[in-house]
CSV table of C-alpha atoms in Angstrom, one decimal:
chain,number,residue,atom,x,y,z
Y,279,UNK,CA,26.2,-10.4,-1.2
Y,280,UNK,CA,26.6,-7.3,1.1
Y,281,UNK,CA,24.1,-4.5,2.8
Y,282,UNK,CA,25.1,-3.0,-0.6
Y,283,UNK,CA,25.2,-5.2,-3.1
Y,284,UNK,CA,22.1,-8.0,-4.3
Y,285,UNK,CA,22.6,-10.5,-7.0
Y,286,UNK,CA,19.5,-11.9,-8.6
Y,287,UNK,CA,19.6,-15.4,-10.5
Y,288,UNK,CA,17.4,-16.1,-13.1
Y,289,UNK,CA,16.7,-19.6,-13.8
Y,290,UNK,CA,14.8,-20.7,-16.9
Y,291,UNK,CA,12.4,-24.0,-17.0
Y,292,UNK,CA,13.8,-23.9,-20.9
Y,293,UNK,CA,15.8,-21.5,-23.0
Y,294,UNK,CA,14.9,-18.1,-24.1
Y,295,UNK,CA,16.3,-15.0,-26.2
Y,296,UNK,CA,15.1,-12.5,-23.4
Y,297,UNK,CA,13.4,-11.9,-20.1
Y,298,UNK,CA,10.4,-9.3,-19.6
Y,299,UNK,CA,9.8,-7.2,-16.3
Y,300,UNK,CA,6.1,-7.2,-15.5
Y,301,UNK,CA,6.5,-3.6,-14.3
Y,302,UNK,CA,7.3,-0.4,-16.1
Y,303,UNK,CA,7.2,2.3,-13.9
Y,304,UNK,CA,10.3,3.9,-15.3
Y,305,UNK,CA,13.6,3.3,-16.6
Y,306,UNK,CA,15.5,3.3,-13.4
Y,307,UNK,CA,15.7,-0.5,-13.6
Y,308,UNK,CA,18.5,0.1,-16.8
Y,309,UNK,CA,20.4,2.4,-14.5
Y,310,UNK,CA,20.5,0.8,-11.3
Y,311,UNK,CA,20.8,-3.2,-12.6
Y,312,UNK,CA,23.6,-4.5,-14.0
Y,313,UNK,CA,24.1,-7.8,-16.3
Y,314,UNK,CA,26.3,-10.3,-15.4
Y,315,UNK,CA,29.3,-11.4,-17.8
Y,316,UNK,CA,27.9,-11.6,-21.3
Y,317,UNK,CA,23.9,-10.0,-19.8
Y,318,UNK,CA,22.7,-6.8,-20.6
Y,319,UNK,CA,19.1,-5.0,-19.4
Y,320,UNK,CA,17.8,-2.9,-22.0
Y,321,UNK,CA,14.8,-0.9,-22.6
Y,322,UNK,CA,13.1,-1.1,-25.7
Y,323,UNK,CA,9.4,0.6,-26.3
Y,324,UNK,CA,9.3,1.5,-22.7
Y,325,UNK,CA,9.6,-2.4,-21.7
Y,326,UNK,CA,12.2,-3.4,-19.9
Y,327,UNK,CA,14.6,-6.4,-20.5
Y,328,UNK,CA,17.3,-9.2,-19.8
Y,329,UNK,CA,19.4,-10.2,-23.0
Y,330,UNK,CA,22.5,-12.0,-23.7
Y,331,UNK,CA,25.1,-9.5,-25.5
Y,332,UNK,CA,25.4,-12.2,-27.8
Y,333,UNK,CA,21.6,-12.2,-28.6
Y,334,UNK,CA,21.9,-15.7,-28.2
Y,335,UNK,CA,19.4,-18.0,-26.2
Y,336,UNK,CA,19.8,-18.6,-22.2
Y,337,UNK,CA,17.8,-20.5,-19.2
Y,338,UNK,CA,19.8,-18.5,-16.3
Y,339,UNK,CA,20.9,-15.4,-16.2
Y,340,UNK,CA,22.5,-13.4,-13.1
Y,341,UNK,CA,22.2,-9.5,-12.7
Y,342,UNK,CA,23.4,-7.6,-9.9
Y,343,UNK,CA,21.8,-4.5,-8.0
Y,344,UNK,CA,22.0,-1.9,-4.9
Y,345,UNK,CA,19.5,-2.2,-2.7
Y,346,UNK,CA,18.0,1.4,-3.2
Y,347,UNK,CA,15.1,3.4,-2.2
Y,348,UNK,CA,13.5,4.8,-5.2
Y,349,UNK,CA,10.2,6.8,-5.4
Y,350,UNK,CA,8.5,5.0,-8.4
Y,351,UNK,CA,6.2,7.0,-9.9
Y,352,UNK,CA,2.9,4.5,-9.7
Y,353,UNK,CA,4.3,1.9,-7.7
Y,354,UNK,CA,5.9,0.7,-4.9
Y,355,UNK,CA,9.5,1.0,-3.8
Y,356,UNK,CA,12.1,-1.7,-4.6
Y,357,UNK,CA,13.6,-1.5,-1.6
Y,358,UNK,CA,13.5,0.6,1.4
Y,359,UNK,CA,16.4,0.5,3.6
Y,360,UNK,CA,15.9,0.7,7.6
Y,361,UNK,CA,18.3,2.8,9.5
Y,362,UNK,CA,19.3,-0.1,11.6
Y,363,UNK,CA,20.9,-2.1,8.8
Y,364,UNK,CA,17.8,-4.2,7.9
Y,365,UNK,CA,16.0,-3.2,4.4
Y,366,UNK,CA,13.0,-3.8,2.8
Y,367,UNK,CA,12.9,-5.8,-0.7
Y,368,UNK,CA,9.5,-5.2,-2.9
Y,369,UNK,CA,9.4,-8.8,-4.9
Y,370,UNK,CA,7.2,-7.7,-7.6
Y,371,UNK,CA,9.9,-5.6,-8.9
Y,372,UNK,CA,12.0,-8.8,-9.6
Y,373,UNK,CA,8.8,-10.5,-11.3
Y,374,UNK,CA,9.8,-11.1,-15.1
Y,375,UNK,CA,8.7,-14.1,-17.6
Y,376,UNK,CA,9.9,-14.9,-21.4
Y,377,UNK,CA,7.4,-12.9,-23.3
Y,378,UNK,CA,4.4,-11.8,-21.6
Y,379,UNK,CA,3.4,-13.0,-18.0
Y,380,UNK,CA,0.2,-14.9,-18.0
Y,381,UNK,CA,-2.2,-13.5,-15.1
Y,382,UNK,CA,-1.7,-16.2,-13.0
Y,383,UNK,CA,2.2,-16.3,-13.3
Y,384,UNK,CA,3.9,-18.0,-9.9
Y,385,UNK,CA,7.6,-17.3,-9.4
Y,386,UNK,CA,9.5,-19.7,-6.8
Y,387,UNK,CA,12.0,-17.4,-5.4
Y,388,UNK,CA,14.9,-18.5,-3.0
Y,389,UNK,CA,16.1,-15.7,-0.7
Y,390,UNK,CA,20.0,-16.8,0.7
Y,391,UNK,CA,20.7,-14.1,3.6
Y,392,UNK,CA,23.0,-16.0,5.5
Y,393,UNK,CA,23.3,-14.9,9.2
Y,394,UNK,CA,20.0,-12.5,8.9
Y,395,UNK,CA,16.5,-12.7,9.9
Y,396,UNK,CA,14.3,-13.0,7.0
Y,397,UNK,CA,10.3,-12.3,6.9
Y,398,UNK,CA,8.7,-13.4,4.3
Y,399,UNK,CA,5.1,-15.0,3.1
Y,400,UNK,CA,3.7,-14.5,6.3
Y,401,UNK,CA,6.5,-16.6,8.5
Y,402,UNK,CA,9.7,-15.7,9.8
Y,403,UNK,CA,13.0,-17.7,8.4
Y,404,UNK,CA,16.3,-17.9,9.4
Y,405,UNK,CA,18.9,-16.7,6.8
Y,406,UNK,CA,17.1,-18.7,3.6
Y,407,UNK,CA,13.6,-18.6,2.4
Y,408,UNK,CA,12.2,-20.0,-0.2
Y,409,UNK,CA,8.4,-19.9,-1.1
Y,410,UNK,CA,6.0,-19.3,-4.1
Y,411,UNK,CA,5.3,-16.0,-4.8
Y,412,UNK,CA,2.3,-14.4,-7.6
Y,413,UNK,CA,0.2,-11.1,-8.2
Y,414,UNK,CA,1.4,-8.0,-6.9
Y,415,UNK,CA,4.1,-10.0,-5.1
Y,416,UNK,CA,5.0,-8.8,-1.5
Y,417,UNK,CA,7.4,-7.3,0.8
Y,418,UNK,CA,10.4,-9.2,2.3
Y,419,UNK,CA,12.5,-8.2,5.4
Y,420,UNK,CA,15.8,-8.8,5.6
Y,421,UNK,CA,17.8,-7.6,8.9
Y,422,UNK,CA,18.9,-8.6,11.9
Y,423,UNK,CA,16.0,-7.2,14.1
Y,424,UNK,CA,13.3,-9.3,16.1
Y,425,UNK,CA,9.8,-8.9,14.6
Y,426,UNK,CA,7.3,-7.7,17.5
Y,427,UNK,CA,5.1,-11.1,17.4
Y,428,UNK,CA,1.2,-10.5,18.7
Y,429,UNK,CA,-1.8,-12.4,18.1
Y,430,UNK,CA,-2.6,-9.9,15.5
Y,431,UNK,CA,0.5,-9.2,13.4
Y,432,UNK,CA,3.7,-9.4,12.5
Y,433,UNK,CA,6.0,-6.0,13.1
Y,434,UNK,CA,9.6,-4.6,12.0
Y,435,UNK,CA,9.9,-0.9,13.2
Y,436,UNK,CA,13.1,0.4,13.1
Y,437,UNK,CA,15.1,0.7,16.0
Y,438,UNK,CA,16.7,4.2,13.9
Y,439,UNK,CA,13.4,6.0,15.0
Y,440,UNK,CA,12.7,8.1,17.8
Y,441,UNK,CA,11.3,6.3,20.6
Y,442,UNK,CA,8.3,8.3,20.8
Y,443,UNK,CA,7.2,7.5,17.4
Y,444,UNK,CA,8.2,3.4,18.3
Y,445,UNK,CA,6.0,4.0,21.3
Y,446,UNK,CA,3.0,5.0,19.5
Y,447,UNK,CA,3.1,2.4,16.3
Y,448,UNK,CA,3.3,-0.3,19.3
Y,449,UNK,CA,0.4,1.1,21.0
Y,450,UNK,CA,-2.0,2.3,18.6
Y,451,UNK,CA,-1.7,-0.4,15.6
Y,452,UNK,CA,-2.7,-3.4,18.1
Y,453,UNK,CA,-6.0,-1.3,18.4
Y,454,UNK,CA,-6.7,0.0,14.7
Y,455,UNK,CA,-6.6,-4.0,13.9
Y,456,UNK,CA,-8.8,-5.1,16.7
Y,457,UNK,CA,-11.4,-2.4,15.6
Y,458,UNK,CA,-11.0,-3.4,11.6
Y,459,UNK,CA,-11.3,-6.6,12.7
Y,460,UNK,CA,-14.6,-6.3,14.6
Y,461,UNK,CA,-16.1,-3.9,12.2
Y,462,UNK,CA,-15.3,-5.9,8.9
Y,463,UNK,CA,-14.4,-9.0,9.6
Y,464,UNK,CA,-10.8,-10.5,10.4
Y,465,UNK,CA,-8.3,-11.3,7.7
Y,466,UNK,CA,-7.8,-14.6,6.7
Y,467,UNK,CA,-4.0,-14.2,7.7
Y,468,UNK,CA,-1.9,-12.4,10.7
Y,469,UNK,CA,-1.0,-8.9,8.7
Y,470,UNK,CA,2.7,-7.4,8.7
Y,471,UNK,CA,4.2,-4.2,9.4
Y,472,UNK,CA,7.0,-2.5,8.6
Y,473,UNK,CA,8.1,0.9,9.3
Y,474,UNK,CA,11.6,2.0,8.0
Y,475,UNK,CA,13.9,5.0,8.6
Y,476,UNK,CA,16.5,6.2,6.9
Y,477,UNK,CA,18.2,9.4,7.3
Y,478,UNK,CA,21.3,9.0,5.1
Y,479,UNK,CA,18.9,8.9,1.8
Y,480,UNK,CA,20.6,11.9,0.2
Y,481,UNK,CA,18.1,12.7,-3.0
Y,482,UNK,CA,15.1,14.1,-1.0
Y,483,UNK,CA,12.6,14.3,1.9
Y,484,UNK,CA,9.8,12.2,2.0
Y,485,UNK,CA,7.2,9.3,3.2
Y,486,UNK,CA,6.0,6.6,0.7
Y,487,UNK,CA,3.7,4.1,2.3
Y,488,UNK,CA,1.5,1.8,1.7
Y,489,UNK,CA,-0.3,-1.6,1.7
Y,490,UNK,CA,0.1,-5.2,-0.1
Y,491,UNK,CA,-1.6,-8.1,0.4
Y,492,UNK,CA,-1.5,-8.7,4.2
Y,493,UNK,CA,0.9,-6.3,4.6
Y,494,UNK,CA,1.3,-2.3,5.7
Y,495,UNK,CA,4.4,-0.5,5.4
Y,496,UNK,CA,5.9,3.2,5.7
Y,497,UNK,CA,9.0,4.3,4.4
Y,498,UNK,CA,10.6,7.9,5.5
Y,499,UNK,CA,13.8,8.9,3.7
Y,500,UNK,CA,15.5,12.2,3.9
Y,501,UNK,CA,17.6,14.4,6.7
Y,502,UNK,CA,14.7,16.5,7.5
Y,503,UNK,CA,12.9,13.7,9.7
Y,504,UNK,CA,13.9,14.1,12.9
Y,505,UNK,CA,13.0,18.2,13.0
Y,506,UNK,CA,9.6,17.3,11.4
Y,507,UNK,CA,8.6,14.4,13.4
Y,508,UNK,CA,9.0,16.9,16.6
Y,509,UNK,CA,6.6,19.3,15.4
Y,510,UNK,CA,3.5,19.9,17.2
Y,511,UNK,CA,0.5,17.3,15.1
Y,512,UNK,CA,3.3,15.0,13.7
Y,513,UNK,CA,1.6,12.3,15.9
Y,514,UNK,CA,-1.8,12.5,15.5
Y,515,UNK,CA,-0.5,12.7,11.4
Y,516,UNK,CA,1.2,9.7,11.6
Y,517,UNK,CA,-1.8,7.8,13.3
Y,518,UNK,CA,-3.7,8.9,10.3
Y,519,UNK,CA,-2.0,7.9,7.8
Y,520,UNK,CA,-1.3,4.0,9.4
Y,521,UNK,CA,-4.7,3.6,10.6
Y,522,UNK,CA,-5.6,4.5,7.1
Y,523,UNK,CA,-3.2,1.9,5.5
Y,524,UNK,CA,-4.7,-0.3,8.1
Y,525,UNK,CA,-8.2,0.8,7.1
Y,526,UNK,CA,-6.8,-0.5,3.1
Y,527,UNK,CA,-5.9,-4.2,4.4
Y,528,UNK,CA,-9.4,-4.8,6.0
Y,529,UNK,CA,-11.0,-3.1,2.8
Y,530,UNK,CA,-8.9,-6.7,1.1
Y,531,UNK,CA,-7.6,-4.3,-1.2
Y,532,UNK,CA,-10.8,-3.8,-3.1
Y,533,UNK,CA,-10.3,-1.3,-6.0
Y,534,UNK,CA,-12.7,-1.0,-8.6
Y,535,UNK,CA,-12.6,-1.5,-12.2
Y,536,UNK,CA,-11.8,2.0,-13.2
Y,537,UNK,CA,-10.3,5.0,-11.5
Y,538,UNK,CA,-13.9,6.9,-11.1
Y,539,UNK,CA,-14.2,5.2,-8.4
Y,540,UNK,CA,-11.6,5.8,-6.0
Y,541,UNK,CA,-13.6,7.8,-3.9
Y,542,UNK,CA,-14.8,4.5,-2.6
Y,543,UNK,CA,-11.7,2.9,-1.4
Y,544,UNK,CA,-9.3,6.3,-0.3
Y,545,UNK,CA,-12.2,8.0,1.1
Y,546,UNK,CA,-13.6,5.3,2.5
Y,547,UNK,CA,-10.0,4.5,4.0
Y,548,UNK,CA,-10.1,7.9,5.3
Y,549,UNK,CA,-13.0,7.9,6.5
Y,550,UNK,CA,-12.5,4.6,8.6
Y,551,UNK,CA,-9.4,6.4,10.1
Y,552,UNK,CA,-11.4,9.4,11.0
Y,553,UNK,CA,-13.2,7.1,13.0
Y,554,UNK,CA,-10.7,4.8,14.4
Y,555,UNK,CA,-9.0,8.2,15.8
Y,556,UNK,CA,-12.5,9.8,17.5
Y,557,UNK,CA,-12.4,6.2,19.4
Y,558,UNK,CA,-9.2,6.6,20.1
Y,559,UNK,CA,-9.9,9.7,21.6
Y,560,UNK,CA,-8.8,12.3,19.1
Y,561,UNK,CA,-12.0,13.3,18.0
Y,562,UNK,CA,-10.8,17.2,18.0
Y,563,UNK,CA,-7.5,16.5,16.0
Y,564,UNK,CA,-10.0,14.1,13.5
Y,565,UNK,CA,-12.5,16.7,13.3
Y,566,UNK,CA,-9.6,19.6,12.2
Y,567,UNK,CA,-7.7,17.0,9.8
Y,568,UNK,CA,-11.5,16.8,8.0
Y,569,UNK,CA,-12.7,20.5,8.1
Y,570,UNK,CA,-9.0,21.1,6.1
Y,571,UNK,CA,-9.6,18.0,3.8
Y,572,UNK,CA,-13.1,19.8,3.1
Y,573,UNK,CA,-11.7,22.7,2.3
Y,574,UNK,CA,-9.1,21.4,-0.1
Y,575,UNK,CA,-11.6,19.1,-1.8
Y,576,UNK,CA,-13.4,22.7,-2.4
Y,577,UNK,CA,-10.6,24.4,-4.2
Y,578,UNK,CA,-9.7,21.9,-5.9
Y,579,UNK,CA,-13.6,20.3,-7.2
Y,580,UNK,CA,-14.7,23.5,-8.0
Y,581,UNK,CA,-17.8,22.9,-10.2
Y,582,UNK,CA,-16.9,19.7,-11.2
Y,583,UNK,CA,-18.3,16.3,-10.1
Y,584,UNK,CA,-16.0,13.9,-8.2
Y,585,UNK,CA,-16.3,11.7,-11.3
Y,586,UNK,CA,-15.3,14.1,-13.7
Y,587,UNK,CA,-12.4,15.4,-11.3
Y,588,UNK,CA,-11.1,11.1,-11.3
Y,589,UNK,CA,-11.7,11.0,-15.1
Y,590,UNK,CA,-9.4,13.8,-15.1
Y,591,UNK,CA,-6.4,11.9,-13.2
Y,592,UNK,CA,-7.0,14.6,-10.0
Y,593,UNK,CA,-6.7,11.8,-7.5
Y,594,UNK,CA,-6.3,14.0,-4.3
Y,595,UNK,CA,-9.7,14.3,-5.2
Y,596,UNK,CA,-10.8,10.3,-4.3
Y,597,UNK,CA,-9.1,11.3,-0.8
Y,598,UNK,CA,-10.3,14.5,0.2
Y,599,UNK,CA,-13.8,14.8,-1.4
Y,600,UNK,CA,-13.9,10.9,-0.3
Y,601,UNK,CA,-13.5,11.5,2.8
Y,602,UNK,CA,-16.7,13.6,2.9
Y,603,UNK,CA,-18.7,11.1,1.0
Y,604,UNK,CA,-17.7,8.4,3.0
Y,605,UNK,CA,-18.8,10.7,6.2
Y,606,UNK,CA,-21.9,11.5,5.1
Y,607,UNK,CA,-22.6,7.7,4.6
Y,608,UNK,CA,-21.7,6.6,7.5
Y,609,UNK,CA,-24.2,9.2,9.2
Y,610,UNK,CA,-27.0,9.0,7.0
Y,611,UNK,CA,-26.5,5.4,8.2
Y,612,UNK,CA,-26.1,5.5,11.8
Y,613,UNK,CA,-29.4,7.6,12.0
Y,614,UNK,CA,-32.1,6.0,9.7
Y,615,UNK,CA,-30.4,2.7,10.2
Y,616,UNK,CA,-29.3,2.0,13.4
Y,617,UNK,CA,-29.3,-1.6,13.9
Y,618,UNK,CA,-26.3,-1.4,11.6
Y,619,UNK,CA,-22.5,0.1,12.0
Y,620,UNK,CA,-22.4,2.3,9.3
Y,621,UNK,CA,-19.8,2.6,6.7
Y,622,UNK,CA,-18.1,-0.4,7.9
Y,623,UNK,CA,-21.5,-2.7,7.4
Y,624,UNK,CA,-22.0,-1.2,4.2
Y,625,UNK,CA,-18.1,-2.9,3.6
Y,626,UNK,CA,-18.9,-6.3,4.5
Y,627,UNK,CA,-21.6,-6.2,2.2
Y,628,UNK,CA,-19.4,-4.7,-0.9
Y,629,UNK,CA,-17.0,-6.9,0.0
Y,630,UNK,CA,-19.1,-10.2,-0.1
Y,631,UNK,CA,-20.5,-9.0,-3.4
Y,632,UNK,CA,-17.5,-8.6,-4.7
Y,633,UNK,CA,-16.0,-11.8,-3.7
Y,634,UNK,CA,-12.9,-13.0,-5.9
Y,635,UNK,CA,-13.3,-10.1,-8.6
Y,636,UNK,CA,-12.8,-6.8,-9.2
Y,637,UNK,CA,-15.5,-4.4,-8.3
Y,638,UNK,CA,-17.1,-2.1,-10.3
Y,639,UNK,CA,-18.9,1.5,-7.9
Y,640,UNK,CA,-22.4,-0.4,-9.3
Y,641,UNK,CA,-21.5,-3.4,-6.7
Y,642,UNK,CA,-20.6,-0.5,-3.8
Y,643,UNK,CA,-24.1,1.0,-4.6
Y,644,UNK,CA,-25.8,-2.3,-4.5
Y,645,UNK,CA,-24.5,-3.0,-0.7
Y,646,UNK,CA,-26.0,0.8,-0.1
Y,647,UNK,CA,-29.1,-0.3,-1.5
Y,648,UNK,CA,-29.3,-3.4,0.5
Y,649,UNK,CA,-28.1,-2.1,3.6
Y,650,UNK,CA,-29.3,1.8,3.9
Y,651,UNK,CA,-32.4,1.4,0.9
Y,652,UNK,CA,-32.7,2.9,-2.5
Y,653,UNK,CA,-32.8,6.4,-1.5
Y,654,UNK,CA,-30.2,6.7,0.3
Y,655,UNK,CA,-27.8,4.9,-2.8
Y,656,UNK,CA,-29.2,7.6,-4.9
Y,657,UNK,CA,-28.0,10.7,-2.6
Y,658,UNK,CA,-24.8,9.1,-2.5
Y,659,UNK,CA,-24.7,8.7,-6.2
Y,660,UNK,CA,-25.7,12.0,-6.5
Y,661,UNK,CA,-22.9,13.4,-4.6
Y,662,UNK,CA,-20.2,11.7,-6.7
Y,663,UNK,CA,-21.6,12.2,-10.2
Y,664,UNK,CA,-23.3,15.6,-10.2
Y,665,UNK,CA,-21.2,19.0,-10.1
Y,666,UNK,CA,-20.7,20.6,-6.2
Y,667,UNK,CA,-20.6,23.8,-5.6
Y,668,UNK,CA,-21.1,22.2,-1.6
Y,669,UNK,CA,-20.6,18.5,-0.5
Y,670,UNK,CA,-21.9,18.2,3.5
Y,671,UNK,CA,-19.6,19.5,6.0
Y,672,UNK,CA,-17.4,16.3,7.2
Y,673,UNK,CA,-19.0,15.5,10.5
Y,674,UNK,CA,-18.5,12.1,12.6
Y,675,UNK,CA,-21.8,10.6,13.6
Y,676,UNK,CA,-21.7,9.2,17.0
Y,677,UNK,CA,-20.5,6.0,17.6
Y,678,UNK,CA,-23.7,3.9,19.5
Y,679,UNK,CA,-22.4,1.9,22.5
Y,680,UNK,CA,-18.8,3.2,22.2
């Protein structure tokens, strides 16, 4: 209704007593939602809901909501405004069924923005979009900006950030994708990006990205931005952490069956930005960002196995110690096997094992095994599941013909 105010209609294919979010992450839904005449949303045993006052059956129900940045604890943002007036809405926050959603729960959604730009499913609309949504669900834009429109992808970056920083997402995100792209394969859609700013967020300081299908996305919120993002390193930083995300979309988003094995998908992700940067010639920033990874993977492992560390919910672990693991791979790789492209061969081999299911670290040891040989799966297995007093010193093999 406003750049401040969002109605939501539910409609109903028959009547129900309530409506169930899929997502929990907190309660913040009850305090920033509100019910429509005669609606409530309530929380009861941590799951929350849309009633009728009356407790009476409905088949549409209308709530009403700010569209506000939230750090959910676990989960992505319901909205992330851009400092230009566009913002960012997360549709799996909106997902919600009668009872329980099934796994393979669709949601027809109609967007009405009347007089903005809206991108959404992987196509650009003008002022109403309507289109089956499911899973995870996906980010929709919803502004008055012009998407940058390449070959390759999709991109919103606010006009609110400094130019510099517009410069180097233009320039550096075309090449992350073409180097994905060749390593692993190309995606069977043209991604989206999305990088919002906004300085008027008033609780806090702080970046939250991430990926969805087909999508990447960075959020920074907070007054401190500007004086941080001219500090010395803020650039090479910020390459990280997008070609990184990147890194995530040409991984398809594989995350195994249990949290153990992390290690495989963030420090692999790391990994393949470590390398995307040395060919992008920052080897010297790369090989400093590593050497302080290393160092905090030390600390914080002490004598405890990367497993054991996961088991335990220490999740910086999957990222720095991951990071070395995934090095160490793609070495060991590049010198007894060099026909191949290390890590990223070992990838298309995981990710053709996997194909539509989730993965389990056995499947990510079985491409090892077929592409570097037995012993080689071993070390690596070794390295993850035995207490370290020493993983090997993060060092990036050369790249063969680059």
């Amino acid at each position: 209704t406003s750049d401040t105010s969002w109605v939501a209609t539910y409609v109903l294919p028959e009547p129900a007593k309530e409506i169930v979010f899929v997502r929990q992450p907190d309660a913040s839904r009850v305090k920033d939602w509100k019910g429509g005449p005669g609606y409530e949303i309530v929380q009861i045993d941590g799951i929350e809901r849309i009633r009728r006052v009356d407790g009476r059956p409905f088949n549409e129900a209308v709530v009403y909501l700010p569209p506000l940045y939230r750090d959910l604890p676990k989960d992505y943002a319901p909205f992330s405004p851009f400092g230009d007036g566009g913002v960012l809405a997360y549709t799996g926050r909106f997902f919600a069924c009668p009872a329980q959603c099934p796994d393979d729960a669709t949601w027809q959604i109609l967007l009405d923005a009347p007089g903005r730009t809206i991108l959404a499913d992987g196509k650009l609309f003008g002022g109403r979009a309507i289109w089956t949504d499911s899973g995870d669900g996906q980010n929709a834009y919803v502004g008055e900006a012009t998407p940058v429109e390449t070959p390759d992808f999709l991109a919103v970056i606010d006009t609110a950030l400094p130019e510099t920083i517009r410069a180097q997402l233009s320039q550096q995100l075309p090449q992350f994708m073409h180097l994905f792209a060749e390593r692993i394969g190309d995606l069977p859609a043209r991604p989206m990006l999305f990088a919002s700013y906004d300085l008027s967020h008033a609780n806090g300081f702080g970046r939250q990205g991430g990926t969805l299908p087909g999508q990447v996305f960075v959020h920074f919120y907070g007054s401190a931005w500007p004086e941080r993002m001219a500090a010395p390193g803020f650039t090479d930083e910020l390459a990280w952490h997008f070609a990184h995300e990147a890194a995530h979309l040409y991984q398809r988003q594989l995350f195994t069956d249990t949290g153990q094995g992390a290690w495989i998908h963030e420090g692999g992700a790391e990994a393949m930005a470590a390398i995307a940067l040395s060919l992008n010639g920052r080897g010297e920033a790369v090989q400093g960002h590593a050497t302080a990874l290393a160092e905090k993977c030390r600390k914080t492992l002490g004598a405890r196995s990367i497993h054991s560390a996961l088991a335990e919910s220490d999740f910086d672990i999957a990222y720095a110690c991951g990071l070395q693991v995934n090095l160490a791979l793609d070495a060991a790789l590049r010198t007894s096997a060099p026909g191949t492209d290390g890590l990223f061969t070992v990838w298309q081999r995981y990710i053709a094992i996997a194909g539509n299911r989730t993965p389990t670290e056995a499947d990510f040891f079985a491409a090892i095994t077929e592409i570097g040989g037995a012993d080689l799966s071993a070390r690596i297995q070794a390295m993850v599941s035995a207490p370290q007093p020493a993983l090997p010193a993060p060092k990036l093999a050369s790249q063969a013909g680059e």
